[in-house]
Amino acid sequence: MNVDEMRDVREFRAGAPTPDRARLAEGRDRLSGAAARGRRRRLRADWRFAAVGAAAALTAVAVLAAGLGGGGRDGARRTVPAAPGSAREVLERAASAVERADPPPAPHAGQWVYEKTISADPGIWPKSAAPPEPEPEPRERWVRYADPRFENGREGDDRSLRERLRFLDELPDDPAAVLKEVRAYYPSGKGGPESEGEQDMGALHVMFKSQPMPPQALAKLYRALAAVPGVEVTDHVRDLAGRDALAVGHHEKGQVVRREILIDPNTYQYLGDRQIVVKDYKRSYPGAPDTPDRPWNAGDLMSQNALLATGVVDHKGDRP
């Protein structure tokens, strides 16, 4: 993006709330991924829900891999609520299971993170302003583990993978303390409309994308997730890759959109995330008076992200 384009985007979004650090980290990853694929897409007014995929891979071992399946978009809406009061139990089982797993190879400077993901969102609004969105396809990307561009103290809203993993290694045991530290690491903007629970989910969702995740850190994140007010677990959810998943989100009064972390129901490994509308509403764009209100209905998916494979490689372009 050149200087003129950046100025246009700022002016277009002049009426929007100040974005928080977690959202900005997501957006940068989405834009860099699109550039790597050679795609040129117009930034839409709804950019704050852009999907990310920060993370993962280095010396030649796949940490996670799964094939694509069918029914991703429609299947994601068919959910069966888990038994009332079971969320903490489910997440404790998940934490207990993953903390016994063998740790992935420790990355080091000079190595790269390989990641294969698939993402989908509703596309540009209004629909008449753009050609039909293509069906989502898997994409690959490589992230430098120790990237000096994000370790110079000037990026502010970005962290290198090395910084994220070091932060995860130093998390305390107490779930409430984990939430406090994660919120401080990716704080929301001052005066933002989000509740504390929404802030917790936004910051945690960025941390879950930090791969390869140390088992002890993943267990602490699951226990912290269980401590988010109003946490709920929905089972028999289909992710974008068609895989069975547990969806962990939180419910609170007045909520219209819920962010959910998707977990494998058998291995309890992280599969991805999604944002789902839980109450009919219309989204307006004060900074773009020519853009009509966008209607959303309960059950609509604002974004979906599935992690298909990740591993450690020595060179950009290598695959585990």
JSON list of N, CA and C in Angstrom, two decimals, residues 70-131:
[
{"chain": "A", "resi": 70, "resn": "GLY", "atom": "N", "xyz": [-15.68, -31.60, 3.39]},
{"chain": "A", "resi": 70, "resn": "GLY", "atom": "CA", "xyz": [-16.78, -30.82, 2.84]},
{"chain": "A", "resi": 70, "resn": "GLY", "atom": "C", "xyz": [-17.66, -30.24, 3.93]},
{"chain": "A", "resi": 71, "resn": "GLY", "atom": "N", "xyz": [-18.60, -29.42, 3.49]},
{"chain": "A", "resi": 71, "resn": "GLY", "atom": "CA", "xyz": [-19.60, -28.90, 4.40]},
{"chain": "A", "resi": 71, "resn": "GLY", "atom": "C", "xyz": [-19.13, -27.81, 5.31]},
{"chain": "A", "resi": 72, "resn": "GLY", "atom": "N", "xyz": [-18.01, -27.13, 4.99]},
{"chain": "A", "resi": 72, "resn": "GLY", "atom": "CA", "xyz": [-17.46, -26.14, 5.88]},
{"chain": "A", "resi": 72, "resn": "GLY", "atom": "C", "xyz": [-18.40, -25.00, 6.17]},
{"chain": "A", "resi": 73, "resn": "ARG", "atom": "N", "xyz": [-18.98, -24.37, 5.15]},
{"chain": "A", "resi": 73, "resn": "ARG", "atom": "CA", "xyz": [-19.79, -23.18, 5.38]},
{"chain": "A", "resi": 73, "resn": "ARG", "atom": "C", "xyz": [-21.13, -23.51, 6.02]},
{"chain": "A", "resi": 74, "resn": "ASP", "atom": "N", "xyz": [-21.87, -24.46, 5.45]},
{"chain": "A", "resi": 74, "resn": "ASP", "atom": "CA", "xyz": [-23.17, -24.79, 6.00]},
{"chain": "A", "resi": 74, "resn": "ASP", "atom": "C", "xyz": [-23.05, -25.52, 7.33]},
{"chain": "A", "resi": 75, "resn": "GLY", "atom": "N", "xyz": [-22.07, -26.44, 7.40]},
{"chain": "A", "resi": 75, "resn": "GLY", "atom": "CA", "xyz": [-21.92, -27.23, 8.61]},
{"chain": "A", "resi": 75, "resn": "GLY", "atom": "C", "xyz": [-21.58, -26.40, 9.82]},
{"chain": "A", "resi": 76, "resn": "ALA", "atom": "N", "xyz": [-20.97, -25.24, 9.60]},
{"chain": "A", "resi": 76, "resn": "ALA", "atom": "CA", "xyz": [-20.58, -24.40, 10.72]},
{"chain": "A", "resi": 76, "resn": "ALA", "atom": "C", "xyz": [-21.78, -23.86, 11.47]},
{"chain": "A", "resi": 77, "resn": "ARG", "atom": "N", "xyz": [-22.97, -23.91, 10.88]},
{"chain": "A", "resi": 77, "resn": "ARG", "atom": "CA", "xyz": [-24.16, -23.37, 11.53]},
{"chain": "A", "resi": 77, "resn": "ARG", "atom": "C", "xyz": [-24.92, -24.43, 12.32]},
{"chain": "A", "resi": 78, "resn": "ARG", "atom": "N", "xyz": [-24.59, -25.70, 12.13]},
{"chain": "A", "resi": 78, "resn": "ARG", "atom": "CA", "xyz": [-25.32, -26.75, 12.82]},
{"chain": "A", "resi": 78, "resn": "ARG", "atom": "C", "xyz": [-24.62, -27.04, 14.14]},
{"chain": "A", "resi": 79, "resn": "THR", "atom": "N", "xyz": [-25.16, -26.55, 15.22]},
{"chain": "A", "resi": 79, "resn": "THR", "atom": "CA", "xyz": [-24.52, -26.71, 16.51]},
{"chain": "A", "resi": 79, "resn": "THR", "atom": "C", "xyz": [-25.46, -27.35, 17.50]},
{"chain": "A", "resi": 80, "resn": "VAL", "atom": "N", "xyz": [-24.90, -28.08, 18.45]},
{"chain": "A", "resi": 80, "resn": "VAL", "atom": "CA", "xyz": [-25.67, -28.68, 19.54]},
{"chain": "A", "resi": 80, "resn": "VAL", "atom": "C", "xyz": [-25.01, -28.22, 20.84]},
{"chain": "A", "resi": 81, "resn": "PRO", "atom": "N", "xyz": [-25.70, -27.42, 21.65]},
{"chain": "A", "resi": 81, "resn": "PRO", "atom": "CA", "xyz": [-25.09, -26.91, 22.88]},
{"chain": "A", "resi": 81, "resn": "PRO", "atom": "C", "xyz": [-24.60, -28.04, 23.78]},
{"chain": "A", "resi": 82, "resn": "ALA", "atom": "N", "xyz": [-23.45, -27.84, 24.37]},
{"chain": "A", "resi": 82, "resn": "ALA", "atom": "CA", "xyz": [-22.95, -28.81, 25.33]},
{"chain": "A", "resi": 82, "resn": "ALA", "atom": "C", "xyz": [-23.80, -28.74, 26.60]},
{"chain": "A", "resi": 83, "resn": "ALA", "atom": "N", "xyz": [-23.68, -29.76, 27.44]},
{"chain": "A", "resi": 83, "resn": "ALA", "atom": "CA", "xyz": [-24.47, -29.80, 28.66]},
{"chain": "A", "resi": 83, "resn": "ALA", "atom": "C", "xyz": [-24.22, -28.56, 29.50]},
{"chain": "A", "resi": 84, "resn": "PRO", "atom": "N", "xyz": [-25.26, -27.96, 30.09]},
{"chain": "A", "resi": 84, "resn": "PRO", "atom": "CA", "xyz": [-25.09, -26.75, 30.90]},
{"chain": "A", "resi": 84, "resn": "PRO", "atom": "C", "xyz": [-24.03, -26.93, 31.98]},
{"chain": "A", "resi": 85, "resn": "GLY", "atom": "N", "xyz": [-23.21, -25.91, 32.17]},
{"chain": "A", "resi": 85, "resn": "GLY", "atom": "CA", "xyz": [-22.20, -25.94, 33.21]},
{"chain": "A", "resi": 85, "resn": "GLY", "atom": "C", "xyz": [-20.99, -26.79, 32.89]},
{"chain": "A", "resi": 86, "resn": "SER", "atom": "N", "xyz": [-20.90, -27.31, 31.66]},
{"chain": "A", "resi": 86, "resn": "SER", "atom": "CA", "xyz": [-19.80, -28.22, 31.33]},
{"chain": "A", "resi": 86, "resn": "SER", "atom": "C", "xyz": [-18.58, -27.52, 30.74]},
{"chain": "A", "resi": 87, "resn": "ALA", "atom": "N", "xyz": [-18.66, -26.24, 30.46]},
{"chain": "A", "resi": 87, "resn": "ALA", "atom": "CA", "xyz": [-17.56, -25.56, 29.77]},
{"chain": "A", "resi": 87, "resn": "ALA", "atom": "C", "xyz": [-16.24, -25.66, 30.54]},
{"chain": "A", "resi": 88, "resn": "ARG", "atom": "N", "xyz": [-16.27, -25.38, 31.82]},
{"chain": "A", "resi": 88, "resn": "ARG", "atom": "CA", "xyz": [-15.04, -25.45, 32.61]},
{"chain": "A", "resi": 88, "resn": "ARG", "atom": "C", "xyz": [-14.50, -26.89, 32.65]},
{"chain": "A", "resi": 89, "resn": "GLU", "atom": "N", "xyz": [-15.41, -27.86, 32.72]},
{"chain": "A", "resi": 89, "resn": "GLU", "atom": "CA", "xyz": [-14.97, -29.26, 32.74]},
{"chain": "A", "resi": 89, "resn": "GLU", "atom": "C", "xyz": [-14.32, -29.64, 31.41]},
{"chain": "A", "resi": 90, "resn": "VAL", "atom": "N", "xyz": [-14.94, -29.22, 30.31]},
{"chain": "A", "resi": 90, "resn": "VAL", "atom": "CA", "xyz": [-14.38, -29.52, 28.99]},
{"chain": "A", "resi": 90, "resn": "VAL", "atom": "C", "xyz": [-13.01, -28.91, 28.84]},
{"chain": "A", "resi": 91, "resn": "LEU", "atom": "N", "xyz": [-12.86, -27.65, 29.23]},
{"chain": "A", "resi": 91, "resn": "LEU", "atom": "CA", "xyz": [-11.59, -26.97, 29.07]},
{"chain": "A", "resi": 91, "resn": "LEU", "atom": "C", "xyz": [-10.52, -27.49, 30.03]},
{"chain": "A", "resi": 92, "resn": "GLU", "atom": "N", "xyz": [-10.93, -27.97, 31.19]},
{"chain": "A", "resi": 92, "resn": "GLU", "atom": "CA", "xyz": [-9.96, -28.59, 32.10]},
{"chain": "A", "resi": 92, "resn": "GLU", "atom": "C", "xyz": [-9.49, -29.92, 31.52]},
{"chain": "A", "resi": 93, "resn": "ARG", "atom": "N", "xyz": [-10.41, -30.70, 30.92]},
{"chain": "A", "resi": 93, "resn": "ARG", "atom": "CA", "xyz": [-9.98, -31.94, 30.26]},
{"chain": "A", "resi": 93, "resn": "ARG", "atom": "C", "xyz": [-9.01, -31.62, 29.13]},
{"chain": "A", "resi": 94, "resn": "ALA", "atom": "N", "xyz": [-9.32, -30.57, 28.39]},
{"chain": "A", "resi": 94, "resn": "ALA", "atom": "CA", "xyz": [-8.43, -30.17, 27.29]},
{"chain": "A", "resi": 94, "resn": "ALA", "atom": "C", "xyz": [-7.06, -29.78, 27.81]},
{"chain": "A", "resi": 95, "resn": "ALA", "atom": "N", "xyz": [-7.03, -28.99, 28.88]},
{"chain": "A", "resi": 95, "resn": "ALA", "atom": "CA", "xyz": [-5.75, -28.55, 29.45]},
{"chain": "A", "resi": 95, "resn": "ALA", "atom": "C", "xyz": [-4.95, -29.75, 29.97]},
{"chain": "A", "resi": 96, "resn": "SER", "atom": "N", "xyz": [-5.62, -30.66, 30.66]},
{"chain": "A", "resi": 96, "resn": "SER", "atom": "CA", "xyz": [-4.94, -31.83, 31.22]},
{"chain": "A", "resi": 96, "resn": "SER", "atom": "C", "xyz": [-4.38, -32.73, 30.13]},
{"chain": "A", "resi": 97, "resn": "ALA", "atom": "N", "xyz": [-5.12, -32.81, 29.00]},
{"chain": "A", "resi": 97, "resn": "ALA", "atom": "CA", "xyz": [-4.66, -33.66, 27.90]},
{"chain": "A", "resi": 97, "resn": "ALA", "atom": "C", "xyz": [-3.46, -33.06, 27.19]},
{"chain": "A", "resi": 98, "resn": "VAL", "atom": "N", "xyz": [-3.52, -31.78, 26.86]},
{"chain": "A", "resi": 98, "resn": "VAL", "atom": "CA", "xyz": [-2.44, -31.19, 26.05]},
{"chain": "A", "resi": 98, "resn": "VAL", "atom": "C", "xyz": [-1.16, -30.99, 26.84]},
{"chain": "A", "resi": 99, "resn": "GLU", "atom": "N", "xyz": [-1.25, -30.76, 28.15]},
{"chain": "A", "resi": 99, "resn": "GLU", "atom": "CA", "xyz": [-0.03, -30.50, 28.91]},
{"chain": "A", "resi": 99, "resn": "GLU", "atom": "C", "xyz": [0.82, -31.77, 29.06]},
{"chain": "A", "resi": 100, "resn": "ARG", "atom": "N", "xyz": [0.24, -32.93, 28.75]},
{"chain": "A", "resi": 100, "resn": "ARG", "atom": "CA", "xyz": [1.01, -34.18, 28.79]},
{"chain": "A", "resi": 100, "resn": "ARG", "atom": "C", "xyz": [1.67, -34.49, 27.46]},
{"chain": "A", "resi": 101, "resn": "ALA", "atom": "N", "xyz": [1.38, -33.71, 26.44]},
{"chain": "A", "resi": 101, "resn": "ALA", "atom": "CA", "xyz": [1.93, -33.96, 25.10]},
{"chain": "A", "resi": 101, "resn": "ALA", "atom": "C", "xyz": [3.41, -33.59, 25.03]},
{"chain": "A", "resi": 102, "resn": "ASP", "atom": "N", "xyz": [4.10, -34.22, 24.11]},
{"chain": "A", "resi": 102, "resn": "ASP", "atom": "CA", "xyz": [5.51, -33.89, 23.89]},
{"chain": "A", "resi": 102, "resn": "ASP", "atom": "C", "xyz": [5.60, -32.51, 23.25]},
{"chain": "A", "resi": 103, "resn": "PRO", "atom": "N", "xyz": [6.54, -31.68, 23.69]},
{"chain": "A", "resi": 103, "resn": "PRO", "atom": "CA", "xyz": [6.67, -30.35, 23.10]},
{"chain": "A", "resi": 103, "resn": "PRO", "atom": "C", "xyz": [7.21, -30.42, 21.68]},
{"chain": "A", "resi": 104, "resn": "PRO", "atom": "N", "xyz": [6.81, -29.48, 20.82]},
{"chain": "A", "resi": 104, "resn": "PRO", "atom": "CA", "xyz": [7.35, -29.45, 19.45]},
{"chain": "A", "resi": 104, "resn": "PRO", "atom": "C", "xyz": [8.80, -28.98, 19.49]},
{"chain": "A", "resi": 105, "resn": "PRO", "atom": "N", "xyz": [9.55, -29.18, 18.42]},
{"chain": "A", "resi": 105, "resn": "PRO", "atom": "CA", "xyz": [10.93, -28.71, 18.37]},
{"chain": "A", "resi": 105, "resn": "PRO", "atom": "C", "xyz": [11.00, -27.21, 18.65]},
{"chain": "A", "resi": 106, "resn": "ALA", "atom": "N", "xyz": [11.95, -26.81, 19.47]},
{"chain": "A", "resi": 106, "resn": "ALA", "atom": "CA", "xyz": [12.09, -25.39, 19.80]},
{"chain": "A", "resi": 106, "resn": "ALA", "atom": "C", "xyz": [12.72, -24.66, 18.61]},
{"chain": "A", "resi": 107, "resn": "PRO", "atom": "N", "xyz": [12.07, -23.62, 18.10]},
{"chain": "A", "resi": 107, "resn": "PRO", "atom": "CA", "xyz": [12.64, -22.86, 16.98]},
{"chain": "A", "resi": 107, "resn": "PRO", "atom": "C", "xyz": [13.80, -21.99, 17.43]},
{"chain": "A", "resi": 108, "resn": "HIS", "atom": "N", "xyz": [14.59, -21.57, 16.47]},
{"chain": "A", "resi": 108, "resn": "HIS", "atom": "CA", "xyz": [15.70, -20.67, 16.79]},
{"chain": "A", "resi": 108, "resn": "HIS", "atom": "C", "xyz": [15.89, -19.67, 15.65]},
{"chain": "A", "resi": 109, "resn": "ALA", "atom": "N", "xyz": [16.67, -18.66, 15.92]},
{"chain": "A", "resi": 109, "resn": "ALA", "atom": "CA", "xyz": [16.89, -17.59, 14.95]},
{"chain": "A", "resi": 109, "resn": "ALA", "atom": "C", "xyz": [17.40, -18.17, 13.63]},
{"chain": "A", "resi": 110, "resn": "GLY", "atom": "N", "xyz": [16.88, -17.65, 12.53]},
{"chain": "A", "resi": 110, "resn": "GLY", "atom": "CA", "xyz": [17.27, -18.13, 11.21]},
{"chain": "A", "resi": 110, "resn": "GLY", "atom": "C", "xyz": [16.28, -19.10, 10.62]},
{"chain": "A", "resi": 111, "resn": "GLN", "atom": "N", "xyz": [15.36, -19.61, 11.43]},
{"chain": "A", "resi": 111, "resn": "GLN", "atom": "CA", "xyz": [14.36, -20.54, 10.95]},
{"chain": "A", "resi": 111, "resn": "GLN", "atom": "C", "xyz": [13.06, -19.82, 10.60]},
{"chain": "A", "resi": 112, "resn": "TRP", "atom": "N", "xyz": [12.15, -20.58, 9.97]},
{"chain": "A", "resi": 112, "resn": "TRP", "atom": "CA", "xyz": [10.89, -20.01, 9.50]},
{"chain": "A", "resi": 112, "resn": "TRP", "atom": "C", "xyz": [9.72, -20.82, 10.00]},
{"chain": "A", "resi": 113, "resn": "VAL", "atom": "N", "xyz": [8.55, -20.17, 10.02]},
{"chain": "A", "resi": 113, "resn": "VAL", "atom": "CA", "xyz": [7.31, -20.81, 10.42]},
{"chain": "A", "resi": 113, "resn": "VAL", "atom": "C", "xyz": [6.49, -21.08, 9.16]},
{"chain": "A", "resi": 114, "resn": "TYR", "atom": "N", "xyz": [6.20, -22.34, 8.93]},
{"chain": "A", "resi": 114, "resn": "TYR", "atom": "CA", "xyz": [5.32, -22.71, 7.82]},
{"chain": "A", "resi": 114, "resn": "TYR", "atom": "C", "xyz": [3.90, -22.84, 8.33]},
{"chain": "A", "resi": 115, "resn": "GLU", "atom": "N", "xyz": [2.95, -22.34, 7.55]},
{"chain": "A", "resi": 115, "resn": "GLU", "atom": "CA", "xyz": [1.55, -22.42, 7.95]},
{"chain": "A", "resi": 115, "resn": "GLU", "atom": "C", "xyz": [0.66, -22.62, 6.73]},
{"chain": "A", "resi": 116, "resn": "LYS", "atom": "N", "xyz": [-0.26, -23.55, 6.84]},
{"chain": "A", "resi": 116, "resn": "LYS", "atom": "CA", "xyz": [-1.26, -23.76, 5.81]},
{"chain": "A", "resi": 116, "resn": "LYS", "atom": "C", "xyz": [-2.62, -23.53, 6.44]},
{"chain": "A", "resi": 117, "resn": "THR", "atom": "N", "xyz": [-3.38, -22.60, 5.88]},
{"chain": "A", "resi": 117, "resn": "THR", "atom": "CA", "xyz": [-4.67, -22.22, 6.45]},
{"chain": "A", "resi": 117, "resn": "THR", "atom": "C", "xyz": [-5.71, -22.06, 5.35]},
{"chain": "A", "resi": 118, "resn": "ILE", "atom": "N", "xyz": [-6.96, -21.95, 5.78]},
{"chain": "A", "resi": 118, "resn": "ILE", "atom": "CA", "xyz": [-8.05, -21.61, 4.88]},
{"chain": "A", "resi": 118, "resn": "ILE", "atom": "C", "xyz": [-8.95, -20.63, 5.64]},
{"chain": "A", "resi": 119, "resn": "SER", "atom": "N", "xyz": [-9.40, -19.58, 4.94]},
{"chain": "A", "resi": 119, "resn": "SER", "atom": "CA", "xyz": [-10.19, -18.53, 5.59]},
{"chain": "A", "resi": 119, "resn": "SER", "atom": "C", "xyz": [-11.36, -18.14, 4.70]},
{"chain": "A", "resi": 120, "resn": "ALA", "atom": "N", "xyz": [-12.41, -17.61, 5.31]},
{"chain": "A", "resi": 120, "resn": "ALA", "atom": "CA", "xyz": [-13.57, -17.14, 4.56]},
{"chain": "A", "resi": 120, "resn": "ALA", "atom": "C", "xyz": [-14.25, -16.03, 5.33]},
{"chain": "A", "resi": 121, "resn": "ASP", "atom": "N", "xyz": [-14.81, -15.09, 4.61]},
{"chain": "A", "resi": 121, "resn": "ASP", "atom": "CA", "xyz": [-15.63, -14.04, 5.21]},
{"chain": "A", "resi": 121, "resn": "ASP", "atom": "C", "xyz": [-16.69, -13.63, 4.18]},
{"chain": "A", "resi": 122, "resn": "PRO", "atom": "N", "xyz": [-17.68, -12.83, 4.56]},
{"chain": "A", "resi": 122, "resn": "PRO", "atom": "CA", "xyz": [-18.79, -12.54, 3.65]},
{"chain": "A", "resi": 122, "resn": "PRO", "atom": "C", "xyz": [-18.42, -11.69, 2.43]},
{"chain": "A", "resi": 123, "resn": "GLY", "atom": "N", "xyz": [-17.25, -11.10, 2.40]},
{"chain": "A", "resi": 123, "resn": "GLY", "atom": "CA", "xyz": [-16.86, -10.32, 1.22]},
{"chain": "A", "resi": 123, "resn": "GLY", "atom": "C", "xyz": [-17.25, -8.86, 1.30]},
{"chain": "A", "resi": 124, "resn": "ILE", "atom": "N", "xyz": [-17.01, -8.16, 0.23]},
{"chain": "A", "resi": 124, "resn": "ILE", "atom": "CA", "xyz": [-17.23, -6.72, 0.15]},
{"chain": "A", "resi": 124, "resn": "ILE", "atom": "C", "xyz": [-18.72, -6.39, 0.22]},
{"chain": "A", "resi": 125, "resn": "TRP", "atom": "N", "xyz": [-19.03, -5.30, 0.90]},
{"chain": "A", "resi": 125, "resn": "TRP", "atom": "CA", "xyz": [-20.40, -4.82, 1.00]},
{"chain": "A", "resi": 125, "resn": "TRP", "atom": "C", "xyz": [-20.49, -3.42, 0.42]},
{"chain": "A", "resi": 126, "resn": "PRO", "atom": "N", "xyz": [-21.52, -3.08, -0.36]},
{"chain": "A", "resi": 126, "resn": "PRO", "atom": "CA", "xyz": [-22.60, -3.97, -0.81]},
{"chain": "A", "resi": 126, "resn": "PRO", "atom": "C", "xyz": [-22.11, -4.92, -1.91]},
{"chain": "A", "resi": 127, "resn": "LYS", "atom": "N", "xyz": [-22.82, -6.03, -2.07]},
{"chain": "A", "resi": 127, "resn": "LYS", "atom": "CA", "xyz": [-22.41, -7.04, -3.03]},
{"chain": "A", "resi": 127, "resn": "LYS", "atom": "C", "xyz": [-22.34, -6.50, -4.45]},
{"chain": "A", "resi": 128, "resn": "SER", "atom": "N", "xyz": [-23.18, -5.52, -4.75]},
{"chain": "A", "resi": 128, "resn": "SER", "atom": "CA", "xyz": [-23.21, -4.96, -6.10]},
{"chain": "A", "resi": 128, "resn": "SER", "atom": "C", "xyz": [-21.93, -4.22, -6.44]},
{"chain": "A", "resi": 129, "resn": "ALA", "atom": "N", "xyz": [-21.11, -3.93, -5.42]},
{"chain": "A", "resi": 129, "resn": "ALA", "atom": "CA", "xyz": [-19.89, -3.15, -5.65]},
{"chain": "A", "resi": 129, "resn": "ALA", "atom": "C", "xyz": [-18.70, -4.02, -5.99]},
{"chain": "A", "resi": 130, "resn": "ALA", "atom": "N", "xyz": [-18.87, -5.33, -6.05]},
{"chain": "A", "resi": 130, "resn": "ALA", "atom": "CA", "xyz": [-17.72, -6.20, -6.28]},
{"chain": "A", "resi": 130, "resn": "ALA", "atom": "C", "xyz": [-18.15, -7.47, -6.99]},
{"chain": "A", "resi": 131, "resn": "PRO", "atom": "N", "xyz": [-17.21, -8.11, -7.68]},
{"chain": "A", "resi": 131, "resn": "PRO", "atom": "CA", "xyz": [-17.52, -9.41, -8.31]},
{"chain": "A", "resi": 131, "resn": "PRO", "atom": "C", "xyz": [-17.73, -10.46, -7.23]}
]
